[in-house]
mmCIF file with all atom_site columns, C-alpha atoms in Angstrom:
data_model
loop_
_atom_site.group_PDB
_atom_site.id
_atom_site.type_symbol
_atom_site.label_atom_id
_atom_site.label_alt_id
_atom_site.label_comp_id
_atom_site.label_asym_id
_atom_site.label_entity_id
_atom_site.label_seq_id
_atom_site.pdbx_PDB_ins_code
_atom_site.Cartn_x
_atom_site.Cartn_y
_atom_site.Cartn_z
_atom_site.occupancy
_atom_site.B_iso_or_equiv
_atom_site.pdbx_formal_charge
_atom_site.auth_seq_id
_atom_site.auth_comp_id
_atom_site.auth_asym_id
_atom_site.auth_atom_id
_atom_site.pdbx_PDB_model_num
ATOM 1   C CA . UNK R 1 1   ? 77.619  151.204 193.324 1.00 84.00 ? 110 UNK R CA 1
ATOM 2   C CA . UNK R 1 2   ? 78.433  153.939 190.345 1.00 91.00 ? 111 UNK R CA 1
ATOM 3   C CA . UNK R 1 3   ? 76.182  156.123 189.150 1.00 94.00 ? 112 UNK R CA 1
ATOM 4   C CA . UNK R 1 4   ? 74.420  155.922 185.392 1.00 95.00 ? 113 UNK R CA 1
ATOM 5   C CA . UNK R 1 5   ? 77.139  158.470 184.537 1.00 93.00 ? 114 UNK R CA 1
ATOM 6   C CA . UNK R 1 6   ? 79.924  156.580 186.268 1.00 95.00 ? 115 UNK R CA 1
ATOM 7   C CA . UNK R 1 7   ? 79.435  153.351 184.831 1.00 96.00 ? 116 UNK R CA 1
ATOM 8   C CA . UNK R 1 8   ? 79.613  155.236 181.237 1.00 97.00 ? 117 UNK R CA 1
ATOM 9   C CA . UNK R 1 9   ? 83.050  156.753 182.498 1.00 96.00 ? 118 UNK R CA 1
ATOM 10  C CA . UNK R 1 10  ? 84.598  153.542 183.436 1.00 94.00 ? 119 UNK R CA 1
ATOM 11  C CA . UNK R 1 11  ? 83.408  151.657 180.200 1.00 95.00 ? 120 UNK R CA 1
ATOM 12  C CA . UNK R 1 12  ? 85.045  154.568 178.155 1.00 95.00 ? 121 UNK R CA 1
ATOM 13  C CA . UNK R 1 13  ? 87.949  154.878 179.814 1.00 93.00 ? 122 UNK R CA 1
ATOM 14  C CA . UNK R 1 14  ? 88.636  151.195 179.488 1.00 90.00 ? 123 UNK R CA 1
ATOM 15  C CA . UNK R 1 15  ? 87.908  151.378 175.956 1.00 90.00 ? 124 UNK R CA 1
ATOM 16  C CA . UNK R 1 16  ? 90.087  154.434 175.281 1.00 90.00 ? 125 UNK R CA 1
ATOM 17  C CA . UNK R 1 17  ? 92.220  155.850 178.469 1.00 88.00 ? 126 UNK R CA 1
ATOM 18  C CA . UNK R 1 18  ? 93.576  152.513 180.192 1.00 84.00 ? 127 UNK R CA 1
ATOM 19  C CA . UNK R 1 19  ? 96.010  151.784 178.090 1.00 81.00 ? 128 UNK R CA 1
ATOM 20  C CA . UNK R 1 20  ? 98.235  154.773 179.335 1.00 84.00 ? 129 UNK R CA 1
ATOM 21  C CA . UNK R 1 21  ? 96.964  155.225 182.752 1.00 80.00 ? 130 UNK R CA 1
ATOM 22  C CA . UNK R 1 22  ? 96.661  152.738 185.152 1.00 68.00 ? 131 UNK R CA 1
ATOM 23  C CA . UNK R 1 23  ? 93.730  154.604 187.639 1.00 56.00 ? 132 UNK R CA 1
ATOM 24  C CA . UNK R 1 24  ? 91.854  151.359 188.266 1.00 57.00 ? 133 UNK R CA 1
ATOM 25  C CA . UNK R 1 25  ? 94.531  148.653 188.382 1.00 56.00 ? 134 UNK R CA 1
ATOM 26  C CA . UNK R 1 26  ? 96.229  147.428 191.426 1.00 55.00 ? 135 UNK R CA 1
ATOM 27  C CA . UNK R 1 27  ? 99.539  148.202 191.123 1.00 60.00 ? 136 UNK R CA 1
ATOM 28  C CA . UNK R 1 28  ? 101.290 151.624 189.985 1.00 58.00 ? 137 UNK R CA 1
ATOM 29  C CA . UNK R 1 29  ? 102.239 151.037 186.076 1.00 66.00 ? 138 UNK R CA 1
ATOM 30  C CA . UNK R 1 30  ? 104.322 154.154 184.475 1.00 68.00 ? 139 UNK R CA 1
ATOM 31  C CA . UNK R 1 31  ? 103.714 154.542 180.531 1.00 82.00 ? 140 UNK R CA 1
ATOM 32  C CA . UNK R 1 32  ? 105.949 156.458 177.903 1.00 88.00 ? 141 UNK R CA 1
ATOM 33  C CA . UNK R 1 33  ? 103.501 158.157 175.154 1.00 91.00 ? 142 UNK R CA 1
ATOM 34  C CA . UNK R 1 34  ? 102.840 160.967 173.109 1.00 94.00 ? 143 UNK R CA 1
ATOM 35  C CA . UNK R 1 35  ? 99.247  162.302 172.981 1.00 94.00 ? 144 UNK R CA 1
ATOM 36  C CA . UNK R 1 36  ? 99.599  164.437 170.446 1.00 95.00 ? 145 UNK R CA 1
ATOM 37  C CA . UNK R 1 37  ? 99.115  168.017 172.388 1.00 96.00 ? 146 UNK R CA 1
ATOM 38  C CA . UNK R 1 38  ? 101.229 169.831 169.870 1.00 96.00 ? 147 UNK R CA 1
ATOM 39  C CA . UNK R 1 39  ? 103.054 168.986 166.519 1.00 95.00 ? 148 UNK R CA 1
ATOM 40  C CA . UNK R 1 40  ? 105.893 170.712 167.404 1.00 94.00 ? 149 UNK R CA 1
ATOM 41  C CA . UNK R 1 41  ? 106.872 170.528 171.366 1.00 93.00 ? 150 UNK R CA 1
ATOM 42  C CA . UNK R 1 42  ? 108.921 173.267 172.966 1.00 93.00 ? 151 UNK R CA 1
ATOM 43  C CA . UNK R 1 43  ? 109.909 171.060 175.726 1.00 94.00 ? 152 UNK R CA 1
ATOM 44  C CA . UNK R 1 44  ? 110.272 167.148 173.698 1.00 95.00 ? 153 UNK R CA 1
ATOM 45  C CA . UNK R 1 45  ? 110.007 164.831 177.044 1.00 95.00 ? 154 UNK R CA 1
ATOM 46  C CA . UNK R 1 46  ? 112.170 162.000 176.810 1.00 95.00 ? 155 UNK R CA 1
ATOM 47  C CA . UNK R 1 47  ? 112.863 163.361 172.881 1.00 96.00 ? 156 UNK R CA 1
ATOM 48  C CA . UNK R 1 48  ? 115.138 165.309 175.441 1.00 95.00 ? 157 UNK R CA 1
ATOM 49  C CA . UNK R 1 49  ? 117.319 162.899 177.185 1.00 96.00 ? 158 UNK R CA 1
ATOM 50  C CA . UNK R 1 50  ? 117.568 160.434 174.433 1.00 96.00 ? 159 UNK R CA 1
ATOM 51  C CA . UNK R 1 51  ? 117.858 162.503 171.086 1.00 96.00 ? 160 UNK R CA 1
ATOM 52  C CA . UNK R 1 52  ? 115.907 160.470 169.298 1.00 97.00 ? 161 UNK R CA 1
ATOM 53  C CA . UNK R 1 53  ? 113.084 161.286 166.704 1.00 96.00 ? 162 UNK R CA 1
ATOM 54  C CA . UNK R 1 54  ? 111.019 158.844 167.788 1.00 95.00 ? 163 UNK R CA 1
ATOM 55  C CA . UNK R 1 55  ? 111.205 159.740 171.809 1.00 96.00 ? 164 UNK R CA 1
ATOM 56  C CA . UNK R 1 56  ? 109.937 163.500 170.552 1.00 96.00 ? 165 UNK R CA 1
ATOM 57  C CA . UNK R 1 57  ? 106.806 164.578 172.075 1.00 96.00 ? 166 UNK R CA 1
ATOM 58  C CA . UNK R 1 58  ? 107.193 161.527 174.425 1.00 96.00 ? 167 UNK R CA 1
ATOM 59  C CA . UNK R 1 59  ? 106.160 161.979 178.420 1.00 94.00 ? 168 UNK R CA 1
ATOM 60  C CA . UNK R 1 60  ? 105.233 159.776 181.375 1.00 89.00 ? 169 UNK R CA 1
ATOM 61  C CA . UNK R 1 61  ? 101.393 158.914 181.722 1.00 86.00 ? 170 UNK R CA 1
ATOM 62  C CA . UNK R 1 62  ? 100.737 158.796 185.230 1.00 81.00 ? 171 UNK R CA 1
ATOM 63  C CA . UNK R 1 63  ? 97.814  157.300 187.229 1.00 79.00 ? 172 UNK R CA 1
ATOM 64  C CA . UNK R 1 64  ? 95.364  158.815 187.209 1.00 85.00 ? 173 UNK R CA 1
ATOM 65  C CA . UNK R 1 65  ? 94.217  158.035 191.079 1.00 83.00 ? 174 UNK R CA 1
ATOM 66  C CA . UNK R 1 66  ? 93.230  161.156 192.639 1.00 87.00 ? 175 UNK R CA 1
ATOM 67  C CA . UNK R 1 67  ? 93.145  163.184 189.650 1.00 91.00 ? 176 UNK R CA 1
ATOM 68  C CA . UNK R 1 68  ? 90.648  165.592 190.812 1.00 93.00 ? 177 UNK R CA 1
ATOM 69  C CA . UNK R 1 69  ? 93.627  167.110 193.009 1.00 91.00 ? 178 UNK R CA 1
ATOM 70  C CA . UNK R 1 70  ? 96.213  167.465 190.952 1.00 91.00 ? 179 UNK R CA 1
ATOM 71  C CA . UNK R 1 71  ? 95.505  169.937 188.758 1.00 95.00 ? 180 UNK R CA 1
ATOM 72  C CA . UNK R 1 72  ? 96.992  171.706 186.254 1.00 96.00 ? 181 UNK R CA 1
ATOM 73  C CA . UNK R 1 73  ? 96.720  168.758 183.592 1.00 96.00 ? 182 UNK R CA 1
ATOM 74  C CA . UNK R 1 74  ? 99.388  167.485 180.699 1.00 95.00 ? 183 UNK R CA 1
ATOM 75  C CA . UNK R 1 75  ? 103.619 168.267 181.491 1.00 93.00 ? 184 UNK R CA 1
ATOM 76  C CA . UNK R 1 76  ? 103.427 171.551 180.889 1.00 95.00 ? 185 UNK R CA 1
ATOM 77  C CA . UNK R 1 77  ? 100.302 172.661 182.932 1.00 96.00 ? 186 UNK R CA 1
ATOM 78  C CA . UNK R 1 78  ? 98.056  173.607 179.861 1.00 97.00 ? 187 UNK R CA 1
ATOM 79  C CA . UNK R 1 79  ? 94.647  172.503 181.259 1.00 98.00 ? 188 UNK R CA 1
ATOM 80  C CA . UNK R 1 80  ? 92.854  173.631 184.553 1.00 98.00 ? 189 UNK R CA 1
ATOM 81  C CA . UNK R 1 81  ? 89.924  171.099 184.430 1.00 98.00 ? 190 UNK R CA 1
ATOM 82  C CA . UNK R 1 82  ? 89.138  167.613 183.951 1.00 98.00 ? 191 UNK R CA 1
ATOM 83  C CA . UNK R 1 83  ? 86.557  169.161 181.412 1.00 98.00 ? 192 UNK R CA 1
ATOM 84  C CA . UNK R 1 84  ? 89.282  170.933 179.560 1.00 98.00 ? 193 UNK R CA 1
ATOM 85  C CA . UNK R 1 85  ? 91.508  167.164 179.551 1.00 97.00 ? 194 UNK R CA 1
ATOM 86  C CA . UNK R 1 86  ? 88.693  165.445 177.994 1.00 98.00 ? 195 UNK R CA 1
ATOM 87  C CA . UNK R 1 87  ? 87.460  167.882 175.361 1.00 98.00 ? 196 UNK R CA 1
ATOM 88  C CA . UNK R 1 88  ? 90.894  167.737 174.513 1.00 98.00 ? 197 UNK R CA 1
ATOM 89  C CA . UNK R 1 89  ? 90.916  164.115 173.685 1.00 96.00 ? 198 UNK R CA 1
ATOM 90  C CA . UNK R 1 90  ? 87.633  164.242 172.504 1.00 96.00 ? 199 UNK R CA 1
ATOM 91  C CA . UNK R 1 91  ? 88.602  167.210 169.617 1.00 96.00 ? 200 UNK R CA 1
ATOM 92  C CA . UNK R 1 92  ? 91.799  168.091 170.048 1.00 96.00 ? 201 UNK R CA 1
ATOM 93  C CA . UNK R 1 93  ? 94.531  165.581 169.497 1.00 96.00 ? 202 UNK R CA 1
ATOM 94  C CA . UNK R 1 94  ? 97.040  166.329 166.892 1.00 96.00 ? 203 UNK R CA 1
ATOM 95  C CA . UNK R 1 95  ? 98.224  163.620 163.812 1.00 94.00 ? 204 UNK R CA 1
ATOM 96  C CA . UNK R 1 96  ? 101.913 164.135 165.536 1.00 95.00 ? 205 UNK R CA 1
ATOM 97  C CA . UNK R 1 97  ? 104.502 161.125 163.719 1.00 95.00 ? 206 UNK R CA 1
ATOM 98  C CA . UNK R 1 98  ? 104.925 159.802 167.365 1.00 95.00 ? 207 UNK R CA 1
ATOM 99  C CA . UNK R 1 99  ? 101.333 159.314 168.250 1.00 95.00 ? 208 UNK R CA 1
ATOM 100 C CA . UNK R 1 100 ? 100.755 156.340 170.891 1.00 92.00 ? 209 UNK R CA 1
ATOM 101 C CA . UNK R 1 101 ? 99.487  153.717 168.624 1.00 90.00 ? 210 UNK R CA 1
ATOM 102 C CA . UNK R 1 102 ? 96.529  153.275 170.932 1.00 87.00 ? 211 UNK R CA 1
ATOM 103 C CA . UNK R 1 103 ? 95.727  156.627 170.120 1.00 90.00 ? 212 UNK R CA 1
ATOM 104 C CA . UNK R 1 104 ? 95.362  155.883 166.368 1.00 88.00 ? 213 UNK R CA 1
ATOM 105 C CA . UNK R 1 105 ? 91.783  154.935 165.322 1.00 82.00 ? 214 UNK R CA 1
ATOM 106 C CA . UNK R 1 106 ? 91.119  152.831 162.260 1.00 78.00 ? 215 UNK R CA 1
ATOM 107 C CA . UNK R 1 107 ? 89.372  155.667 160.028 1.00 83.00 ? 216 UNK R CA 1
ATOM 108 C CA . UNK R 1 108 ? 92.664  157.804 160.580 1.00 83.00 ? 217 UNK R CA 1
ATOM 109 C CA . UNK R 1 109 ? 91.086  160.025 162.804 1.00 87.00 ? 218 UNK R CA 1
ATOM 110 C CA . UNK R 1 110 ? 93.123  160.114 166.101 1.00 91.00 ? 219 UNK R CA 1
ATOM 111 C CA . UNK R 1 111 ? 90.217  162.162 168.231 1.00 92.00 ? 220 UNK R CA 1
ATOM 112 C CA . UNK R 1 112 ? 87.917  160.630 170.566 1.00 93.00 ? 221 UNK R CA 1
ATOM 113 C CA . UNK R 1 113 ? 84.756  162.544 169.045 1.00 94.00 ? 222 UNK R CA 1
ATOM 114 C CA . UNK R 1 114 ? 82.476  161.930 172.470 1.00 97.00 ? 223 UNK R CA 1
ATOM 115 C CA . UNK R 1 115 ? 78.997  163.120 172.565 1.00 98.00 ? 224 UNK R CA 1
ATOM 116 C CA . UNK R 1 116 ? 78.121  165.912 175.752 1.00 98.00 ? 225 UNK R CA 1
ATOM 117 C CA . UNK R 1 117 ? 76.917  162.830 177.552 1.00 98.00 ? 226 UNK R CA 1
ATOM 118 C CA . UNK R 1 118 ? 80.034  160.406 177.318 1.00 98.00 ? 227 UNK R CA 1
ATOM 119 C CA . UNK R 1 119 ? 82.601  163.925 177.953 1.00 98.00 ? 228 UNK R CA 1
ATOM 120 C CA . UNK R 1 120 ? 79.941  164.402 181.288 1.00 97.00 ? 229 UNK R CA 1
ATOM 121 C CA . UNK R 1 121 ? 80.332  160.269 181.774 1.00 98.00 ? 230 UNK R CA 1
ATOM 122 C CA . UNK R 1 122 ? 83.642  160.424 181.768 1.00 97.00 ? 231 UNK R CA 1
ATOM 123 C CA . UNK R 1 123 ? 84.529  163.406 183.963 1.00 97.00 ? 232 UNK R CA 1
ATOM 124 C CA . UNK R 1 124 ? 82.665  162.296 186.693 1.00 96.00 ? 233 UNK R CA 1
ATOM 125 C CA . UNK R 1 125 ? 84.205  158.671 186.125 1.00 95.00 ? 234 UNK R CA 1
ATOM 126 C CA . UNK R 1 126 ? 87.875  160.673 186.546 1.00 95.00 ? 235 UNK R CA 1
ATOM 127 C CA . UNK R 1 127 ? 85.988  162.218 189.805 1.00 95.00 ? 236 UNK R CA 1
ATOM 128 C CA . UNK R 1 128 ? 85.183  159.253 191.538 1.00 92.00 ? 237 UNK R CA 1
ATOM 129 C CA . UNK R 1 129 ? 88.674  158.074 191.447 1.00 89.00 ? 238 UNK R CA 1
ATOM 130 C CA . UNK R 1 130 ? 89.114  160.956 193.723 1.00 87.00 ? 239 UNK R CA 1
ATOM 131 C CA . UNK R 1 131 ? 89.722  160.159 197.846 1.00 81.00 ? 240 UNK R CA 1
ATOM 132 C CA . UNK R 1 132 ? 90.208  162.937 199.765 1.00 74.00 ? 241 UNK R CA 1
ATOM 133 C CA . UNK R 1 133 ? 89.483  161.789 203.248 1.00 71.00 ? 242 UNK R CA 1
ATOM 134 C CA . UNK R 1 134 ? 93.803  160.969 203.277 1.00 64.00 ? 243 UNK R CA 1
ATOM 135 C CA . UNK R 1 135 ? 94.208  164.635 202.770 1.00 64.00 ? 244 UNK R CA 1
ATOM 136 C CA . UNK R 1 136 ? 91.957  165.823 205.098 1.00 66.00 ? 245 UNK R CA 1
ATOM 137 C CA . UNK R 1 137 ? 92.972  163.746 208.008 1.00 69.00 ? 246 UNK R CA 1
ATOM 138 C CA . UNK R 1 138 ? 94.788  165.309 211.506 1.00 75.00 ? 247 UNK R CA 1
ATOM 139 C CA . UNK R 1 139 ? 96.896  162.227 211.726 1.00 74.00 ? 248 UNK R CA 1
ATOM 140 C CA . UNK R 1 140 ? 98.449  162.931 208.226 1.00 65.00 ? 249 UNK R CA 1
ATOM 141 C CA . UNK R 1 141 ? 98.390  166.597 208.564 1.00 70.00 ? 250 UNK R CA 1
ATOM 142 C CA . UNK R 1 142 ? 102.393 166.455 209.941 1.00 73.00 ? 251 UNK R CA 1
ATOM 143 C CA . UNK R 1 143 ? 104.548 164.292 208.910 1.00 68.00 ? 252 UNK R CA 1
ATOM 144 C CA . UNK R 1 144 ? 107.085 164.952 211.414 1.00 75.00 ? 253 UNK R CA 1
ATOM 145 C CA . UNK R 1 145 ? 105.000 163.494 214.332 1.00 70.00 ? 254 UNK R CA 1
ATOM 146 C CA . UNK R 1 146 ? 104.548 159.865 215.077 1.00 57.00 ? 255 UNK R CA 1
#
């Protein structure tokens, strides 16, 4: 059973995150999107490979299963905590051209604007879809002996 806390977390991120990240489906879905971190990026994702304007800013979304242990956050490493992740979409995103259109709200404003309590909700959401018994486990700790 989730906590108060928790069951905040998963309604927000179902209203707002699982569009680009799959954490709570089945199956392992990859997304393309641009989040807006920057307006101008110094490495353009698949902007990159494909030369086009509209693949600028543009990187994988991955799960987000486990997320507690793969820190630093975003494709270049900019964020050390969950905290830092969410405040960002909760103040930070940018109006970049090539914005995700799930990331566009319908008053123009493409931030998430979350109280304390819904940022708090929705960290320790993120941290519950954290299992680290796999990790931790002697009969996973070498992979070279059967």
């Amino acid at each position: 059973s989730l906590t108060k806390f928790e069951s905040m977390g998963l309604r927000l991120f179902t209203t707002h995150c699982s569009k680009c990240h799959s954490a709570i489906r089945t199956t392992q879905e990859v997304f393309a999107a641009c989040n807006g971190l920057d307006m101008t990026y110094k490495d353009n994702g698949i902007g990159s490979l494909t030369n086009k304007n509209t693949d600028m800013g543009v990187f994988k979304s991955p799960s987000l299963r486990n997320i507690a242990l793969t820190a630093p956050y975003m494709h270049d490493g900019r964020f050390n905590t969950l905290e830092e992740v969410v405040e960002f979409y909760s103040t930070g995103v940018k109006k970049h051209p090539n914005l995700h259109k799930e990331m566009r709200r319908k008053n123009g404003d493409t931030r998430l604007n979350l109280t304390a309590m819904e940022k708090r909700a929705l960290v320790d959401f993120l941290n519950m879809l954290t299992d680290e018994t796999p990790g931790n486990d002697k009969r996973f700790s070498d992979p070279f002996k059967h």
